[in-house]
Coordinates of C-alpha atoms and ligand atoms in Angstrom, one line a residue:
X1 CA 41.8 -39.1 13.1
X2 CA 38.6 -37.9 14.6
X3 CA 35.4 -39.4 13.5
X4 CA 31.8 -37.9 13.6
X5 CA 30.6 -41.7 13.7
X6 CA 29.1 -43.8 16.5
X7 CA 31.3 -45.4 19.1
X8 CA 30.4 -48.8 17.9
X9 CA 31.3 -48.1 14.4
X10 CA 33.9 -50.6 13.0
X11 CA 36.8 -47.8 12.5
X12 CA 36.1 -46.0 15.7
X13 CA 35.9 -49.2 17.8
X14 CA 39.2 -50.3 16.1
X15 CA 38.0 -53.2 14.0
X16 CA 39.0 -52.1 10.7
X17 CA 41.1 -49.0 11.8
X18 CA 44.3 -51.1 11.2
X19 CA 43.2 -53.5 8.4
X20 CA 45.4 -53.7 5.2
X21 CA 42.8 -51.7 3.2
X22 CA 42.6 -48.7 5.6
X23 CA 46.0 -48.5 6.4
X24 CA 46.8 -48.3 2.6
X25 CA 44.1 -46.0 1.9
X26 CA 45.5 -43.8 4.9
X27 CA 49.3 -44.3 3.5
X28 CA 50.5 -46.4 6.2
X29 CA 52.7 -49.3 5.8
X30 CA 51.1 -52.8 5.2
X31 CA 52.1 -56.1 5.6
X32 CA 50.1 -57.6 2.8
X33 CA 48.8 -55.4 -0.1
X34 CA 45.1 -55.0 0.0
X35 CA 43.0 -56.3 -3.1
X36 CA 39.2 -56.3 -3.7
X37 CA 37.4 -56.0 -7.0
X38 CA 34.9 -53.5 -8.5
X39 CA 31.7 -55.3 -8.9
X40 CA 32.9 -58.5 -7.2
X41 CA 29.6 -58.8 -5.5
X42 CA 27.2 -60.5 -8.1
X43 CA 27.3 -61.3 -11.5
X44 CA 30.4 -63.8 -11.7
X45 CA 29.5 -65.9 -8.8
X46 CA 27.1 -69.0 -8.9
X47 CA 26.1 -68.5 -5.3
X48 CA 24.8 -64.9 -6.1
X49 CA 22.7 -66.4 -8.9
X50 CA 21.1 -68.8 -6.8
X51 CA 19.9 -66.4 -3.9
X52 CA 18.8 -63.7 -7.0
X53 CA 16.5 -66.2 -8.5
X54 CA 13.0 -64.9 -9.2
X55 CA 14.1 -61.7 -7.4
X56 CA 14.3 -58.3 -9.4
X57 CA 18.0 -56.6 -8.8
X58 CA 16.3 -53.6 -7.1
X59 CA 14.1 -55.7 -4.8
X60 CA 17.3 -57.7 -3.9
X61 CA 19.2 -54.5 -2.9
X62 CA 16.2 -53.6 -0.6
X63 CA 15.9 -56.8 1.2
X64 CA 18.6 -56.4 4.0
X65 CA 19.3 -59.7 4.7
X66 CA 19.8 -60.6 1.1
X67 CA 21.9 -57.3 0.3
X68 CA 23.9 -58.7 3.2
X69 CA 24.4 -61.9 2.1
X70 CA 25.2 -60.8 -1.5
X71 CA 28.0 -58.6 0.2
X72 CA 29.6 -61.2 2.0
X73 CA 29.8 -63.7 -0.6
X74 CA 32.9 -62.9 -2.6
X75 CA 34.6 -61.9 0.9
X76 CA 34.0 -65.5 2.1
X77 CA 35.1 -67.0 -1.5
X78 CA 38.2 -64.8 -2.3
X79 CA 39.5 -63.9 0.7
X80 CA 39.6 -60.4 -0.5
X81 CA 40.6 -57.4 1.9
X82 CA 37.0 -55.4 1.8
X83 CA 33.6 -55.8 1.1
X84 CA 31.7 -53.5 -1.2
X85 CA 28.2 -52.9 -0.5
X86 CA 25.7 -55.0 -2.7
X87 CA 23.6 -51.9 -4.0
X88 CA 23.4 -49.8 -7.2
X89 CA 24.0 -46.1 -8.0
X90 CA 20.3 -46.1 -8.7
X91 CA 19.0 -47.2 -5.5
X92 CA 18.8 -43.7 -4.0
X93 CA 16.8 -42.6 -6.9
X94 CA 14.1 -45.4 -6.4
X95 CA 14.0 -44.7 -2.4
X96 CA 13.8 -40.9 -3.5
X97 CA 10.4 -41.9 -5.2
X98 CA 11.7 -41.8 -8.9
X99 CA 10.6 -44.5 -11.2
X100 CA 13.3 -46.8 -12.3
X101 CA 13.9 -50.5 -12.9
X102 CA 17.2 -52.5 -13.7
X103 CA 16.6 -54.5 -16.8
X104 CA 18.6 -57.7 -17.0
X105 CA 21.2 -57.4 -19.6
X106 CA 20.3 -53.7 -20.0
X107 CA 21.1 -51.8 -17.0
X108 CA 18.8 -48.8 -15.3
X109 CA 16.1 -47.9 -17.2
X110 CA 14.0 -44.5 -15.9
X111 CA 10.3 -44.4 -16.0
X112 CA 10.9 -40.8 -17.7
X113 CA 13.9 -39.4 -18.9
X114 CA 14.9 -35.9 -17.1
X115 CA 15.2 -33.3 -19.9
X116 CA 13.8 -30.0 -19.0
X117 CA 13.9 -27.4 -16.2
X118 CA 10.3 -28.4 -15.1
X119 CA 11.3 -32.1 -14.9
X120 CA 14.5 -31.0 -12.6
X121 CA 12.4 -28.8 -10.5
X122 CA 10.2 -31.5 -9.9
X123 CA 12.7 -34.0 -8.7
X124 CA 11.7 -35.1 -4.8
X125 CA 14.3 -34.7 -2.4
X126 CA 15.6 -38.1 -0.5
X127 CA 14.4 -38.6 3.2
X128 CA 17.2 -40.0 5.0
X129 CA 14.4 -42.1 6.9
X130 CA 13.9 -43.9 3.5
X131 CA 17.2 -45.3 3.7
X132 CA 16.5 -47.5 6.7
X133 CA 16.8 -50.8 4.5
X134 CA 20.4 -49.5 3.7
X135 CA 21.2 -48.9 7.2
X136 CA 19.8 -52.4 8.2
X137 CA 21.8 -54.2 5.3
X138 CA 25.1 -52.3 6.3
X139 CA 24.6 -53.4 10.0
X140 CA 24.2 -56.9 9.1
X141 CA 27.2 -56.8 6.7
X142 CA 29.6 -55.4 9.3
X143 CA 28.6 -57.6 12.1
X144 CA 29.7 -60.7 9.8
X145 CA 32.7 -59.1 8.3
X146 CA 34.5 -58.1 11.8
X147 CA 37.9 -56.9 11.1
X148 CA 37.3 -56.9 7.4
X149 CA 36.2 -53.3 6.1
X150 CA 33.2 -52.6 4.2
X151 CA 33.1 -50.1 1.4
X152 CA 30.4 -48.1 0.8
X153 CA 29.6 -46.3 -2.5
X154 CA 27.3 -44.1 -4.6
X155 CA 27.0 -42.6 -8.1
X156 CA 28.8 -39.3 -8.8
X157 CA 26.4 -36.2 -9.7
X158 CA 27.6 -36.7 -13.5
X159 CA 27.2 -40.5 -14.1
X160 CA 24.0 -40.6 -12.2
X161 CA 22.8 -37.6 -14.1
X162 CA 23.6 -39.3 -17.4
X163 CA 21.4 -42.1 -16.5
X164 CA 18.5 -39.7 -15.5
X165 CA 18.9 -37.7 -19.0
X166 CA 19.4 -40.7 -20.9
X167 CA 16.7 -42.8 -19.5
X168 CA 18.6 -45.7 -20.3
X169 CA 22.4 -46.8 -21.0
X170 CA 23.9 -45.1 -23.6
X171 CA 27.5 -44.6 -23.4
X172 CA 27.5 -42.0 -26.1
X173 CA 25.4 -39.8 -23.7
X174 CA 24.1 -37.6 -26.5
X175 CA 21.2 -36.1 -24.5
X176 CA 23.4 -35.3 -21.4
X177 CA 25.9 -33.8 -23.6
X178 CA 23.2 -31.8 -25.5
X179 CA 21.8 -30.8 -22.1
X180 CA 25.4 -29.6 -21.2
X181 CA 25.6 -27.3 -23.8
X182 CA 22.2 -26.0 -24.5
X183 CA 20.8 -25.7 -21.0
X184 CA 23.7 -25.4 -18.5
X185 CA 21.7 -23.8 -16.1
X186 CA 19.0 -26.6 -15.9
X187 CA 22.0 -29.2 -15.9
X188 CA 23.8 -27.2 -13.1
X189 CA 20.4 -27.6 -11.2
X190 CA 19.9 -31.2 -11.8
X191 CA 23.9 -32.0 -10.8
X192 CA 23.2 -30.0 -7.5
X193 CA 20.4 -32.4 -6.8
X194 CA 22.1 -35.5 -7.6
X195 CA 24.9 -34.4 -5.3
X196 CA 22.5 -33.9 -2.3
X197 CA 21.0 -37.2 -2.8
X198 CA 24.6 -39.0 -3.2
X199 CA 25.7 -37.5 0.1
X200 CA 22.6 -38.4 1.9
X201 CA 23.5 -42.2 0.5
X202 CA 27.0 -42.0 1.4
X203 CA 26.4 -40.7 4.9
X204 CA 24.0 -43.6 5.8
X205 CA 26.3 -46.1 4.6
X206 CA 29.0 -44.7 6.8
X207 CA 27.2 -44.0 9.8
X208 CA 25.5 -47.5 9.6
X209 CA 29.4 -49.0 9.5
X210 CA 31.0 -48.5 6.2
X211 CA 34.8 -47.9 6.7
X212 CA 35.6 -46.3 3.3
X213 CA 33.3 -44.6 0.6
X214 CA 33.8 -44.8 -3.1
X215 CA 32.3 -42.1 -5.6
X216 CA 32.0 -44.0 -8.8
X217 CA 31.9 -41.4 -11.9
X218 CA 32.2 -44.3 -14.5
X219 CA 31.5 -42.0 -17.6
X220 CA 33.0 -38.7 -16.9
X221 CA 35.9 -39.3 -18.9
X222 CA 33.5 -38.3 -22.1
X223 CA 34.2 -34.8 -20.9
X224 CA 37.1 -32.4 -21.8
X225 CA 38.9 -31.0 -18.5
X226 CA 37.1 -27.7 -19.3
X227 CA 34.0 -29.2 -19.2
X228 CA 34.8 -31.1 -16.2
X229 CA 36.3 -28.0 -14.3
X230 CA 33.1 -25.8 -15.2
X231 CA 30.1 -28.1 -14.9
X232 CA 31.2 -31.0 -12.9
X233 CA 33.6 -30.7 -10.6
X234 CA 32.1 -28.2 -8.1
X235 CA 29.3 -30.8 -7.4
X236 CA 31.8 -33.5 -6.8
X237 CA 33.5 -31.6 -4.7
X238 CA 30.1 -30.6 -2.6
X239 CA 29.8 -34.3 -2.3
X240 CA 33.3 -35.2 -0.9
X241 CA 32.8 -31.9 1.5
X242 CA 29.5 -33.3 2.3
X243 CA 30.9 -36.5 3.8
X244 CA 34.7 -35.1 5.3
X245 CA 33.5 -34.5 8.8
X246 CA 33.0 -38.4 8.8
X247 CA 36.5 -39.2 8.9
X248 CA 36.3 -42.1 6.4
X249 CA 38.7 -42.6 3.7
X250 CA 37.1 -41.4 0.3
X251 CA 38.1 -42.9 -3.2
X252 CA 37.2 -41.4 -6.5
X253 CA 37.0 -43.7 -9.5
X254 CA 36.0 -43.0 -13.2
X255 CA 36.9 -44.8 -16.6
X256 CA 38.9 -43.1 -19.6
X257 CA 39.9 -40.5 -17.1
X258 CA 44.0 -40.1 -17.5
X259 CA 43.6 -36.3 -18.1
X260 CA 41.2 -35.8 -15.5
X261 CA 43.1 -37.5 -12.5
X262 CA 44.4 -34.1 -11.0
X263 CA 40.7 -33.0 -11.1
X264 CA 39.4 -36.3 -9.5
X265 CA 42.0 -35.7 -6.6
X266 CA 41.1 -31.9 -6.5
X267 CA 37.6 -32.7 -6.0
X268 CA 38.6 -33.8 -2.3
X269 CA 39.4 -37.5 -2.7
X270 CA 41.9 -39.2 -0.5
X271 CA 42.7 -42.0 -3.2
X272 CA 42.6 -42.1 -6.8
X273 CA 41.4 -45.1 -8.5
X274 CA 42.9 -45.6 -11.6
X275 CA 41.4 -47.3 -14.9
X276 CA 43.2 -48.9 -17.7
X277 CA 44.1 -45.7 -19.9
X278 CA 47.0 -44.9 -17.9
X279 CA 49.9 -46.8 -15.7
X280 CA 49.8 -46.6 -12.1
X281 CA 53.2 -45.3 -12.2
X282 CA 52.3 -42.7 -14.8
X283 CA 49.1 -41.8 -12.7
X284 CA 51.4 -41.2 -9.6
X285 CA 53.7 -39.0 -11.4
X286 CA 51.0 -37.1 -12.8
X287 CA 49.8 -36.4 -9.3
X288 CA 52.8 -35.6 -7.7
X289 CA 53.9 -38.9 -6.2
X290 CA 52.1 -38.5 -3.0
X291 CA 48.6 -39.8 -3.5
X292 CA 47.3 -43.3 -2.8
X293 CA 46.3 -45.1 -5.7
X294 CA 43.9 -48.1 -6.3
X295 CA 43.7 -50.1 -9.5
X296 CA 44.3 -51.2 -12.3
X297 CA 44.4 -54.5 -13.7
X298 CA 42.6 -54.6 -17.2
X299 CA 39.6 -56.7 -16.6
X300 CA 40.0 -58.1 -20.1
X301 CA 43.1 -60.1 -18.7
X302 CA 40.9 -62.3 -16.5
X303 CA 40.3 -64.4 -19.5
X304 CA 43.8 -64.6 -20.8
X305 CA 46.0 -67.6 -20.0
X306 CA 47.2 -67.7 -16.3
X307 CA 50.8 -67.2 -17.3
X308 CA 50.0 -63.8 -19.0
X309 CA 47.7 -62.9 -16.1
X310 CA 50.0 -63.3 -13.3
X311 CA 52.5 -61.4 -15.3
X312 CA 50.2 -58.6 -15.7
X313 CA 49.4 -58.8 -11.8
X314 CA 52.8 -58.7 -10.9
X315 CA 53.3 -55.7 -13.1
X316 CA 50.4 -53.7 -11.7
X317 CA 51.7 -54.4 -8.0
X318 CA 55.3 -53.3 -9.4
X319 CA 53.8 -50.1 -10.6
X320 CA 51.9 -49.4 -7.5
X321 CA 55.0 -49.3 -5.5
X322 CA 55.5 -45.8 -7.4
X323 CA 52.5 -44.5 -4.8
X324 CA 52.8 -43.8 -1.2
X325 CA 49.9 -46.6 -1.2
X326 CA 48.4 -48.9 -3.5
X327 CA 45.2 -50.9 -3.4
X328 CA 45.0 -53.7 -6.0
X329 CA 41.8 -53.7 -8.0
X330 CA 40.8 -53.8 -11.6
X331 CA 40.4 -50.7 -14.0
X332 CA 36.7 -51.2 -14.0
X333 CA 34.3 -54.2 -12.9
X334 CA 34.6 -57.6 -13.0
X335 CA 33.2 -59.1 -16.0
X336 CA 30.0 -61.2 -15.9
X337 CA 31.4 -64.3 -17.6
X338 CA 34.7 -64.2 -15.5
X339 CA 35.9 -67.5 -13.9
X340 CA 35.5 -67.1 -10.0
X341 CA 38.5 -69.3 -9.4
X342 CA 40.4 -67.1 -11.4
X343 CA 39.7 -64.4 -8.9
X344 CA 40.8 -66.2 -6.0
X345 CA 44.0 -67.1 -7.8
X346 CA 44.7 -63.4 -8.5
X347 CA 43.8 -62.8 -4.6
X348 CA 46.4 -65.2 -3.6
X349 CA 49.1 -64.1 -6.1
X350 CA 48.8 -60.3 -5.1
X351 CA 48.8 -61.5 -1.4
X352 CA 51.9 -63.3 -2.0
X353 CA 53.7 -60.6 -3.4
X354 CA 55.4 -58.5 -0.5
X355 CA 54.7 -54.7 -0.2
X356 CA 57.8 -52.4 -0.1
X357 CA 59.0 -52.0 3.1
X358 CA 58.3 -48.4 4.5
X359 CA 59.3 -47.2 7.8
X360 CA 56.2 -46.0 9.9
Ligands
1CP401 O1 20.4 -58.5 -12.7 C1 21.6 -58.1 -12.2 O2 22.2 -58.9 -11.5 C2 22.1 -56.7 -12.7 C3 23.4 -56.5 -12.8 C4 23.8 -55.5 -11.9 C5 24.5 -55.7 -10.7 C6 24.8 -56.9 -9.8 C7 23.6 -54.0 -12.0 C8 23.0 -53.4 -12.8 N1 24.2 -53.3 -10.9 C9 24.8 -54.4 -10.0 C10 25.3 -54.1 -8.6 C11 26.5 -52.8 -8.6 N2 26.3 -51.6 -9.4 C12 27.3 -52.9 -7.6 C13 27.2 -53.7 -6.8 C14 28.8 -54.1 -5.7 C15 30.0 -54.7 -6.2 O3 30.8 -53.9 -7.0 O4 30.0 -55.7 -6.2 C16 28.1 -51.4 -7.9 C17 29.3 -51.1 -6.9 C18 27.3 -51.0 -8.8 C19 27.3 -49.7 -9.4 C20 27.1 -49.3 -10.7 N3 26.0 -49.3 -11.2 C21 27.8 -48.2 -11.5 C22 29.4 -47.8 -11.2 C23 30.3 -49.0 -11.4 C24 30.8 -49.2 -12.7 O5 30.5 -50.3 -13.0 O6 30.9 -48.2 -13.5 C25 27.2 -48.1 -12.8 C26 27.6 -47.2 -13.9 C27 25.9 -48.8 -12.6 C28 24.8 -48.8 -13.3 C29 24.5 -50.1 -13.9 N4 23.7 -50.8 -12.9 C30 23.6 -52.3 -13.7 C31 24.2 -52.3 -14.8 C32 24.3 -53.2 -15.9 C33 24.6 -50.8 -15.1 C34 25.5 -50.3 -16.1 C35 24.9 -50.0 -17.3 C36 25.6 -49.4 -18.4 O7 26.4 -50.1 -19.1 O8 25.5 -47.9 -18.5

């Protein structure tokens, strides 16, 4: 592998290159099955709620020491195989100068919904210099994590655009779907703008020390395959192409995507994140049996009886064997009311199940 990254980057310097996560992401055999959880930082942890007291969500993302502390909390507590950077998909919007707040109990709310060609034309470009607090936070995290890799992330063009167009969370995405149908040219311009923003945000995290990058297209399962191919895939492809030279593993995830998995792969991902609408063995077969997978325990199982949960965890691990590499995760984020001790137990159980022996 060659990296367009500084010599002291954890992948280049060798700290994380042979970690279980990076070995699995790159299809190499592992001695322990790597596990991390989407949305492991925050929400479910009392130590998170304590340090967040009196500080708004977006302010906490932009305070480097605090964002770094929150990123490391679940790694210390659960012994997961990766940190996921504590931030949000709307952080680069804010740093580009767009009015946005994260309202507790609601999610991202925009100062103004983006609905017209004029709205899109007025969107400012993100100046990489504005990402200084992100770079600083990532630097602090990787110094603490040492041999444990940090995963950087961003929102994919469609999902991030849907928040801009709707103005506030609305899982049905009515205004977004209307713009796609009635004004595809403007929609295309909007997605191209988000793709540039997202690429800049991802590059900053990798250059500052992240060892892998995940693109979240959480709501893309709302689209048909034809809509995705025509209107969305070219922009997600542009994002993956725009980070390819960095040489870090690239993960692509969305929910309700069983019909879209081949497209998520074709957009340029190295690893496909699988949600709960398909099993890992079915997903592997659909993708030709040679793609590394991440997933896919149903988050709802975290509140089930331990015996039932343990049975599901074992099943997900067994099904992951169908792929050339498997990183254990949930099919979506950790629910806020999850008992953190259950997450720790899941990590212990996953680590106790030996991965299949593969010759190097
Ligand atoms: O006040 C709070 O604590 C706000 C809750 C919160 C948190 C902890 C939000 C608001 N975002 C986050 C952090 C966050 N967001 C992370 C942290 C790192 C980790 O995974 O541990 C990540 C990766 C995200 C990414 C994110 N934000 C996504 C993609 C992943 C997913 O869950 O699908 C999306 C869709 C968002 C938007 C968002 N931000 C916050 C909320 C509640 C939402 C979802 C709103 C909705 O339902 O549409």
